[in-house]
Amino acid sequence: MSEMVPPEVRPKPAVPAKPAHVVPSSAHTPHGPGAGGPGSGGSTLLGYIGIDTIIEQMRKKTMKTGFDFNIMVVGHSGLGKSTLVNTLFKSQVSRKSAGWSRDEKIPKTVEIKSVSHVIEEGGVKMKLTIIDTPGFGDQINNNNCWEPIEKYINEQYEKFLKEEVNIARKKRIPDTRVHCCLYFISPTGHSLRQLDIEFMKHLSRVVNLIPVIAKSDTLTPDEKTDFKQRVRKELEICGIEFYPQKEFDEDTEDKSDNDKIREAMPFAVVGSDKEYQVNSKRVLGRKSPWGVVEVENPNHCEFSLLRDFLIRSHLQDLKEVTHNIHYETYRAKRLNDNGGYIYLAMSDHCMLGILCFPVEFVPSAQ
Amino acid sequence: MSEMVPPEVRPKPAVPAKPAHVVPSSAHTPHGPGAGGPGSGGSTLLGYIGIDTIIEQMRKKTMKTGFDFNIMVVGHSGLGKSTLVNTLFKSQVSRKSAGWSRDEKIPKTVEIKSVSHVIEEGGVKMKLTIIDTPGFGDQINNNNCWEPIEKYINEQYEKFLKEEVNIARKKRIPDTRVHCCLYFISPTGHSLRQLDIEFMKHLSRVVNLIPVIAKSDTLTPDEKTDFKQRVRKELEICGIEFYPQKEFDEDTEDKSDNDKIREAMPFAVVGSDKEYQVNSKRVLGRKSPWGVVEVENPNHCEFSLLRDFLIRSHLQDLKEVTHNIHYETYRAKRLNDNGGYIYLAMSDHCMLGILCFPVEFVPSAQ
């Protein structure tokens, strides 16, 4: 039992157990008279509440549910797309590793092929889907060869939209939307080709587009610097905005972090899923008679910059921008284009349904 | 530069930098022949990727955006509702602290009044809204006095639904939905009253209902145990399922954790926003001539159990169950009831719109 001592009433202690504070928000009373007068404005807390445990609660939920990440690779054959994704995810996750042969014939049209794996690290499960686009840029006439790719991306938005408007919805809508599209630029040292420009022009509007310079071990450091600068300039002239777009920076911290990344892009990368012994360390690399290119050595290439950016700092943002910007843009366009109607031609047992949305007039003053 | 040593190709090392593994998922090829044959099944990773950094990325996002939490308190006047929320959030956050006087007259009908504060702790910002229901149970005739409360809860779902079906949606829909309803039971020591049962019967279907035994310092330990047992039994007989409902346990770990909580509920609490000196420590308590009730002392009352449950372990789950279960139930009912139509009578500048959703026939085999 507690020992009795003279009470000391101290409703607002000068030094709470953990410094924290409470600020009155805009009080609102839906059915009654005005609340939240001067009241409790800006007082300190009487002790620790535990609000910050929300982070730990979210961590636990994520550890249980895992998450989806869908990455698309585009570029003509021989640019090392499969090897790069294997290098990114440190395992044989690419389509070519998963049953397709290297000797597979180049398809006559652009195909879309996807393969999924579950990768677990530190207790976190990621369902990784790699979407490959064999045949892209490999034809004599490559007119409109971005169309099947754009179509695939939009089909995933459409799938999500249909799930979202269902009456009985799934607790978690399966997310097949492309969170990131890596576009492989040939390390020509010259300039972008017309196809590169056309593809990026079309796709940068519908997906998080990240251009990379493929097989950059063919470029000397000076050539690399020059080529990167030239590519950035050409992209700017053509009005192509790659991810992370300036307009979606949320605050000055975002802007400052992303400016550094934008200035360093497109990353000149080298991929490898082979290990070599260098200075008594095992490293992923490509060995030639004149040396070993260490793919994770920032002095050799920018693979590690791409990996850190893509996976370790911006993965969640790629998912959020896909949902909040690209999917929302698709959804709004879809509803507006159809005068608010969506015809749902669903599987076997579903009626053809109609969806019509309100046309809303937002007053210009708002 | 790297020192040249004989290469040692080791694509699948026995011991990767951090033990992790990759498991092939169900491969799918939307436009092409079968992928993901035996391929890369269950191989270990060639090193650390960084998948688990998603947790840190989510933490950073939450630190920036903060989160909403809306808690409703219901029970007749004098049961210490305002004091309890002040105790929970260690500050003067309740309606009564925010401009209303203690001498305020009891309203003639049930009113709904809300007040919001932003509380920050450990860098995490929570916009806390406390929804009070003065007048509940205080009339001579309390027939249907849960109706305005249920109406308010449903209005918040409706608000969210309207935002959700808009063509131009907000990036984050403001969440005014009630995440938790604390129902205060009188510490009679006898049994639940008819009003308690009727209220909980109606409300447990639409909101996360958490019954608590108010002002439990009037009960001796034996009386408390007896009363809790009686209340649990009555709730069971009446088919009232409070939060956390068994049917929403997601796995055996959830079930085991929640079983312990369910067996200890309803928590018999005491609130206080006054501090006293007990054993040279300052504690929140209530002082009487025969001693100090320490509200955070688990030997004195179950306040700390309620606080830990509500804030430190289940806050995120309360938000998710609100969204995934209660809101979804409302949404599905709303669409079904209206034969798929929603008439949106929106503010000044909006047209009266129509929403109709597909009626879907799910084959019984699925």
Short mmCIF file of N, CA and C in Angstrom, two decimals, chain B residues 28-150:
data_model
loop_
_atom_site.label_atom_id
_atom_site.label_comp_id
_atom_site.label_asym_id
_atom_site.label_seq_id
_atom_site.Cartn_x
_atom_site.Cartn_y
_atom_site.Cartn_z
N HIS B 28 2.91 -15.53 -62.80
CA HIS B 28 1.81 -15.33 -63.72
C HIS B 28 2.30 -14.56 -64.93
N THR B 29 1.78 -14.89 -66.08
CA THR B 29 2.19 -14.25 -67.32
C THR B 29 0.95 -13.74 -68.03
N PRO B 30 0.68 -12.48 -67.87
CA PRO B 30 -0.57 -11.94 -68.41
C PRO B 30 -0.65 -12.04 -69.93
N HIS B 31 0.48 -11.94 -70.61
CA HIS B 31 0.42 -11.89 -72.07
C HIS B 31 1.31 -12.95 -72.72
N GLY B 32 1.82 -13.86 -71.99
CA GLY B 32 2.78 -14.77 -72.62
C GLY B 32 2.73 -16.17 -72.05
N PRO B 33 3.64 -17.01 -72.48
CA PRO B 33 3.67 -18.38 -72.02
C PRO B 33 4.15 -18.48 -70.57
N GLY B 34 4.01 -19.64 -70.02
CA GLY B 34 4.27 -19.88 -68.60
C GLY B 34 5.66 -19.49 -68.12
N ALA B 35 5.69 -18.76 -67.02
CA ALA B 35 6.96 -18.36 -66.42
C ALA B 35 7.20 -19.22 -65.19
N GLY B 36 8.21 -18.84 -64.44
CA GLY B 36 8.44 -19.37 -63.10
C GLY B 36 8.34 -20.88 -63.00
N GLY B 37 9.12 -21.59 -63.77
CA GLY B 37 9.17 -23.04 -63.64
C GLY B 37 9.90 -23.39 -62.36
N PRO B 38 10.70 -24.41 -62.37
CA PRO B 38 11.40 -24.76 -61.16
C PRO B 38 12.36 -23.64 -60.74
N GLY B 39 12.91 -22.95 -61.76
CA GLY B 39 13.78 -21.78 -61.61
C GLY B 39 14.52 -21.62 -60.30
N SER B 40 14.22 -20.50 -59.61
CA SER B 40 15.08 -20.04 -58.53
C SER B 40 14.55 -20.42 -57.16
N GLY B 41 13.72 -21.45 -57.09
CA GLY B 41 13.02 -21.79 -55.86
C GLY B 41 13.88 -21.83 -54.61
N GLY B 42 13.45 -21.06 -53.61
CA GLY B 42 14.01 -21.14 -52.26
C GLY B 42 15.50 -20.92 -52.13
N SER B 43 16.11 -20.14 -53.01
CA SER B 43 17.55 -19.92 -52.90
C SER B 43 17.84 -18.87 -51.84
N THR B 44 19.08 -18.86 -51.34
CA THR B 44 19.45 -17.83 -50.39
C THR B 44 19.94 -16.61 -51.16
N LEU B 45 19.98 -15.47 -50.49
CA LEU B 45 20.37 -14.24 -51.15
C LEU B 45 21.89 -14.08 -51.15
N LEU B 46 22.38 -13.37 -52.15
CA LEU B 46 23.82 -13.13 -52.28
C LEU B 46 24.30 -11.99 -51.39
N GLY B 47 23.50 -11.52 -50.49
CA GLY B 47 23.91 -10.41 -49.64
C GLY B 47 22.69 -9.65 -49.18
N TYR B 48 22.93 -8.54 -48.50
CA TYR B 48 21.84 -7.75 -47.94
C TYR B 48 21.23 -6.87 -49.02
N ILE B 49 19.90 -6.90 -49.13
CA ILE B 49 19.21 -6.08 -50.12
C ILE B 49 18.73 -4.77 -49.48
N GLY B 50 17.98 -4.90 -48.39
CA GLY B 50 17.47 -3.70 -47.73
C GLY B 50 15.95 -3.66 -47.68
N ILE B 51 15.33 -4.83 -47.87
CA ILE B 51 13.87 -4.88 -47.86
C ILE B 51 13.30 -4.39 -46.53
N ASP B 52 14.00 -4.73 -45.44
CA ASP B 52 13.49 -4.36 -44.12
C ASP B 52 13.59 -2.85 -43.86
N THR B 53 14.26 -2.10 -44.74
CA THR B 53 14.28 -0.65 -44.56
C THR B 53 12.90 -0.03 -44.81
N ILE B 54 11.97 -0.81 -45.35
CA ILE B 54 10.61 -0.31 -45.57
C ILE B 54 10.01 0.18 -44.25
N ILE B 55 10.36 -0.48 -43.15
CA ILE B 55 9.85 -0.09 -41.84
C ILE B 55 10.31 1.33 -41.50
N GLU B 56 11.60 1.58 -41.72
CA GLU B 56 12.16 2.89 -41.43
C GLU B 56 11.56 3.95 -42.37
N GLN B 57 11.33 3.55 -43.62
CA GLN B 57 10.73 4.48 -44.58
C GLN B 57 9.30 4.83 -44.16
N MET B 58 8.58 3.83 -43.64
CA MET B 58 7.21 4.08 -43.17
C MET B 58 7.23 4.96 -41.92
N ARG B 59 8.22 4.70 -41.05
CA ARG B 59 8.34 5.51 -39.84
C ARG B 59 8.52 6.98 -40.20
N LYS B 60 9.43 7.23 -41.14
CA LYS B 60 9.70 8.60 -41.56
C LYS B 60 8.44 9.28 -42.10
N LYS B 61 7.68 8.54 -42.91
CA LYS B 61 6.45 9.09 -43.48
C LYS B 61 5.44 9.41 -42.36
N THR B 62 5.31 8.51 -41.39
CA THR B 62 4.36 8.73 -40.30
C THR B 62 4.79 9.91 -39.44
N MET B 63 6.11 10.06 -39.23
CA MET B 63 6.61 11.19 -38.45
C MET B 63 6.23 12.50 -39.15
N LYS B 64 6.22 12.48 -40.48
CA LYS B 64 5.90 13.70 -41.22
C LYS B 64 4.41 14.00 -41.21
N THR B 65 3.62 12.95 -41.48
CA THR B 65 2.19 13.20 -41.68
C THR B 65 1.39 13.19 -40.39
N GLY B 66 1.84 12.43 -39.39
CA GLY B 66 1.04 12.26 -38.20
C GLY B 66 -0.17 11.38 -38.49
N PHE B 67 -1.07 11.27 -37.51
CA PHE B 67 -2.26 10.46 -37.73
C PHE B 67 -3.43 10.97 -36.90
N ASP B 68 -4.63 10.55 -37.30
CA ASP B 68 -5.86 10.94 -36.60
C ASP B 68 -6.28 9.83 -35.65
N PHE B 69 -6.81 10.21 -34.51
CA PHE B 69 -7.45 9.22 -33.64
C PHE B 69 -8.67 9.88 -33.01
N ASN B 70 -9.81 9.22 -33.18
CA ASN B 70 -11.07 9.80 -32.71
C ASN B 70 -11.73 8.85 -31.71
N ILE B 71 -11.91 9.34 -30.52
CA ILE B 71 -12.44 8.49 -29.45
C ILE B 71 -13.73 9.11 -28.91
N MET B 72 -14.73 8.27 -28.73
CA MET B 72 -16.02 8.74 -28.24
C MET B 72 -16.23 8.22 -26.82
N VAL B 73 -16.82 9.05 -25.97
CA VAL B 73 -17.14 8.59 -24.62
C VAL B 73 -18.64 8.69 -24.39
N VAL B 74 -19.20 7.61 -23.87
CA VAL B 74 -20.65 7.55 -23.63
C VAL B 74 -20.91 6.99 -22.23
N GLY B 75 -21.88 7.58 -21.58
CA GLY B 75 -22.24 7.13 -20.23
C GLY B 75 -22.94 8.28 -19.55
N HIS B 76 -23.78 7.99 -18.55
CA HIS B 76 -24.52 9.12 -17.99
C HIS B 76 -23.61 10.05 -17.20
N SER B 77 -24.10 11.23 -16.91
CA SER B 77 -23.25 12.25 -16.31
C SER B 77 -22.76 11.81 -14.94
N GLY B 78 -21.58 12.25 -14.60
CA GLY B 78 -21.02 11.95 -13.28
C GLY B 78 -20.21 10.67 -13.22
N LEU B 79 -20.02 10.00 -14.35
CA LEU B 79 -19.23 8.75 -14.32
C LEU B 79 -17.74 9.00 -14.59
N GLY B 80 -17.36 10.28 -14.72
CA GLY B 80 -15.93 10.57 -14.86
C GLY B 80 -15.39 10.40 -16.28
N LYS B 81 -16.23 10.64 -17.27
CA LYS B 81 -15.79 10.47 -18.66
C LYS B 81 -14.68 11.47 -19.02
N SER B 82 -14.93 12.73 -18.69
CA SER B 82 -13.94 13.76 -19.03
C SER B 82 -12.63 13.52 -18.29
N THR B 83 -12.73 13.19 -17.02
CA THR B 83 -11.52 12.95 -16.24
C THR B 83 -10.75 11.77 -16.81
N LEU B 84 -11.46 10.74 -17.23
CA LEU B 84 -10.76 9.57 -17.76
C LEU B 84 -10.00 9.89 -19.04
N VAL B 85 -10.60 10.64 -19.94
CA VAL B 85 -9.83 10.96 -21.16
C VAL B 85 -8.66 11.88 -20.83
N ASN B 86 -8.85 12.78 -19.87
CA ASN B 86 -7.71 13.60 -19.44
C ASN B 86 -6.60 12.72 -18.88
N THR B 87 -6.98 11.68 -18.16
CA THR B 87 -5.98 10.78 -17.58
C THR B 87 -5.29 9.97 -18.67
N LEU B 88 -6.10 9.50 -19.62
CA LEU B 88 -5.53 8.70 -20.72
C LEU B 88 -4.48 9.49 -21.49
N PHE B 89 -4.79 10.76 -21.74
CA PHE B 89 -3.90 11.55 -22.59
C PHE B 89 -3.08 12.55 -21.77
N LYS B 90 -3.04 12.35 -20.48
CA LYS B 90 -2.18 13.10 -19.56
C LYS B 90 -2.24 14.60 -19.78
N SER B 91 -3.39 15.10 -20.11
CA SER B 91 -3.52 16.53 -20.30
C SER B 91 -5.00 16.91 -20.32
N GLN B 92 -5.25 18.20 -20.30
CA GLN B 92 -6.62 18.69 -20.24
C GLN B 92 -7.23 18.70 -21.63
N VAL B 93 -7.50 17.50 -22.17
CA VAL B 93 -7.98 17.43 -23.55
C VAL B 93 -9.50 17.34 -23.66
N SER B 94 -10.17 17.07 -22.54
CA SER B 94 -11.60 16.79 -22.64
C SER B 94 -12.39 18.06 -22.93
N ARG B 95 -13.58 17.84 -23.40
CA ARG B 95 -14.52 18.92 -23.69
C ARG B 95 -14.67 19.85 -22.49
N LYS B 96 -14.81 19.26 -21.31
CA LYS B 96 -15.05 20.09 -20.12
C LYS B 96 -13.85 20.97 -19.80
N SER B 97 -12.64 20.48 -20.16
CA SER B 97 -11.45 21.30 -19.91
C SER B 97 -11.33 22.40 -20.94
N ALA B 98 -12.05 22.25 -22.05
CA ALA B 98 -11.84 23.15 -23.18
C ALA B 98 -12.95 24.18 -23.32
N GLY B 99 -13.35 24.77 -22.25
CA GLY B 99 -14.27 25.89 -22.38
C GLY B 99 -15.63 25.65 -21.75
N TRP B 100 -16.02 24.38 -21.64
CA TRP B 100 -17.30 24.13 -21.00
C TRP B 100 -17.11 24.16 -19.49
N SER B 101 -18.14 24.53 -18.82
CA SER B 101 -18.00 24.57 -17.36
C SER B 101 -18.58 23.29 -16.78
N ARG B 102 -18.07 22.96 -15.61
CA ARG B 102 -18.56 21.79 -14.91
C ARG B 102 -20.02 21.97 -14.49
N ASP B 103 -20.40 23.25 -14.40
CA ASP B 103 -21.75 23.53 -13.90
C ASP B 103 -22.76 23.59 -15.04
N GLU B 104 -22.28 23.34 -16.22
CA GLU B 104 -23.14 23.31 -17.40
C GLU B 104 -24.36 22.45 -17.11
N LYS B 105 -25.49 22.93 -17.57
CA LYS B 105 -26.72 22.17 -17.33
C LYS B 105 -26.74 20.91 -18.17
N ILE B 106 -27.34 19.87 -17.63
CA ILE B 106 -27.49 18.64 -18.40
C ILE B 106 -28.48 18.91 -19.53
N PRO B 107 -28.10 18.64 -20.77
CA PRO B 107 -29.00 18.95 -21.89
C PRO B 107 -30.25 18.08 -21.86
N LYS B 108 -31.28 18.59 -22.50
CA LYS B 108 -32.58 17.90 -22.49
C LYS B 108 -32.62 16.71 -23.45
N THR B 109 -31.72 16.72 -24.42
CA THR B 109 -31.60 15.56 -25.32
C THR B 109 -30.12 15.22 -25.42
N VAL B 110 -29.84 14.08 -26.03
CA VAL B 110 -28.43 13.71 -26.19
C VAL B 110 -27.79 14.65 -27.21
N GLU B 111 -26.67 15.23 -26.84
CA GLU B 111 -25.94 16.08 -27.77
C GLU B 111 -24.62 15.41 -28.11
N ILE B 112 -24.06 15.81 -29.24
CA ILE B 112 -22.75 15.28 -29.63
C ILE B 112 -21.81 16.46 -29.74
N LYS B 113 -20.77 16.45 -28.94
CA LYS B 113 -19.83 17.58 -28.96
C LYS B 113 -18.42 17.04 -29.10
N SER B 114 -17.66 17.64 -29.99
CA SER B 114 -16.31 17.13 -30.15
C SER B 114 -15.29 18.24 -30.00
N VAL B 115 -14.10 17.87 -29.56
CA VAL B 115 -13.01 18.82 -29.41
C VAL B 115 -11.73 18.10 -29.85
N SER B 116 -10.89 18.85 -30.57
CA SER B 116 -9.67 18.24 -31.11
C SER B 116 -8.41 18.92 -30.57
N HIS B 117 -7.38 18.12 -30.43
CA HIS B 117 -6.06 18.61 -30.02
C HIS B 117 -5.01 17.89 -30.84
N VAL B 118 -3.87 18.53 -31.02
CA VAL B 118 -2.74 17.80 -31.58
C VAL B 118 -1.77 17.53 -30.45
N ILE B 119 -1.48 16.25 -30.23
CA ILE B 119 -0.53 15.87 -29.19
C ILE B 119 0.69 15.28 -29.87
N GLU B 120 1.87 15.71 -29.44
CA GLU B 120 3.09 15.19 -30.05
C GLU B 120 3.92 14.49 -28.99
N GLU B 121 4.43 13.34 -29.35
CA GLU B 121 5.26 12.58 -28.41
C GLU B 121 6.27 11.79 -29.23
N GLY B 122 7.53 11.88 -28.83
CA GLY B 122 8.58 11.17 -29.57
C GLY B 122 8.58 11.54 -31.04
N GLY B 123 8.18 12.78 -31.34
CA GLY B 123 8.21 13.23 -32.74
C GLY B 123 7.00 12.80 -33.54
N VAL B 124 6.08 12.04 -32.93
CA VAL B 124 4.90 11.58 -33.65
C VAL B 124 3.71 12.46 -33.27
N LYS B 125 3.04 13.00 -34.28
CA LYS B 125 1.91 13.89 -34.03
C LYS B 125 0.59 13.13 -34.18
N MET B 126 -0.25 13.24 -33.15
CA MET B 126 -1.58 12.63 -33.22
C MET B 126 -2.61 13.74 -33.14
N LYS B 127 -3.53 13.75 -34.11
CA LYS B 127 -4.66 14.67 -33.98
C LYS B 127 -5.76 13.89 -33.27
N LEU B 128 -5.93 14.22 -32.01
CA LEU B 128 -6.88 13.51 -31.16
C LEU B 128 -8.20 14.26 -31.13
N THR B 129 -9.28 13.57 -31.45
CA THR B 129 -10.60 14.18 -31.31
C THR B 129 -11.40 13.38 -30.30
N ILE B 130 -11.91 14.09 -29.32
CA ILE B 130 -12.73 13.45 -28.30
C ILE B 130 -14.18 13.84 -28.54
N ILE B 131 -15.01 12.85 -28.70
CA ILE B 131 -16.42 13.10 -28.99
C ILE B 131 -17.21 12.75 -27.74
N ASP B 132 -17.85 13.74 -27.18
CA ASP B 132 -18.59 13.56 -25.94
C ASP B 132 -20.09 13.53 -26.27
N THR B 133 -20.85 12.91 -25.40
CA THR B 133 -22.28 12.72 -25.67
C THR B 133 -23.11 13.16 -24.48
N PRO B 134 -23.03 14.45 -24.09
CA PRO B 134 -23.74 14.88 -22.89
C PRO B 134 -25.25 14.68 -23.03
N GLY B 135 -25.86 14.30 -21.94
CA GLY B 135 -27.30 14.08 -21.94
C GLY B 135 -27.67 12.61 -22.05
N PHE B 136 -26.71 11.77 -22.43
CA PHE B 136 -27.01 10.36 -22.60
C PHE B 136 -27.37 9.74 -21.25
N GLY B 137 -28.54 9.11 -21.21
CA GLY B 137 -28.95 8.39 -20.00
C GLY B 137 -29.40 9.28 -18.87
N ASP B 138 -29.49 10.59 -19.13
CA ASP B 138 -29.79 11.52 -18.05
C ASP B 138 -31.25 11.96 -18.04
N GLN B 139 -32.07 11.44 -18.95
CA GLN B 139 -33.46 11.87 -19.04
C GLN B 139 -34.35 10.94 -18.20
N ILE B 140 -35.60 11.38 -18.04
CA ILE B 140 -36.57 10.50 -17.37
C ILE B 140 -36.88 9.34 -18.32
N ASN B 141 -37.10 9.70 -19.57
CA ASN B 141 -37.34 8.67 -20.58
C ASN B 141 -36.15 8.62 -21.53
N ASN B 142 -35.39 7.55 -21.46
CA ASN B 142 -34.20 7.45 -22.29
C ASN B 142 -34.40 6.55 -23.51
N ASN B 143 -35.67 6.41 -23.90
CA ASN B 143 -35.96 5.62 -25.09
C ASN B 143 -35.13 6.06 -26.29
N ASN B 144 -34.52 5.11 -26.95
CA ASN B 144 -33.80 5.38 -28.20
C ASN B 144 -32.72 6.45 -28.08
N CYS B 145 -32.17 6.62 -26.90
CA CYS B 145 -31.20 7.71 -26.77
C CYS B 145 -29.85 7.34 -27.38
N TRP B 146 -29.73 6.12 -27.90
CA TRP B 146 -28.50 5.79 -28.64
C TRP B 146 -28.59 6.24 -30.10
N GLU B 147 -29.81 6.62 -30.50
CA GLU B 147 -29.99 6.95 -31.92
C GLU B 147 -29.13 8.11 -32.42
N PRO B 148 -29.12 9.26 -31.70
CA PRO B 148 -28.26 10.34 -32.21
C PRO B 148 -26.78 9.93 -32.25
N ILE B 149 -26.39 9.02 -31.38
CA ILE B 149 -24.99 8.58 -31.34
C ILE B 149 -24.68 7.70 -32.56
N GLU B 150 -25.59 6.75 -32.82
CA GLU B 150 -25.41 5.89 -33.99
C GLU B 150 -25.45 6.74 -35.27
#
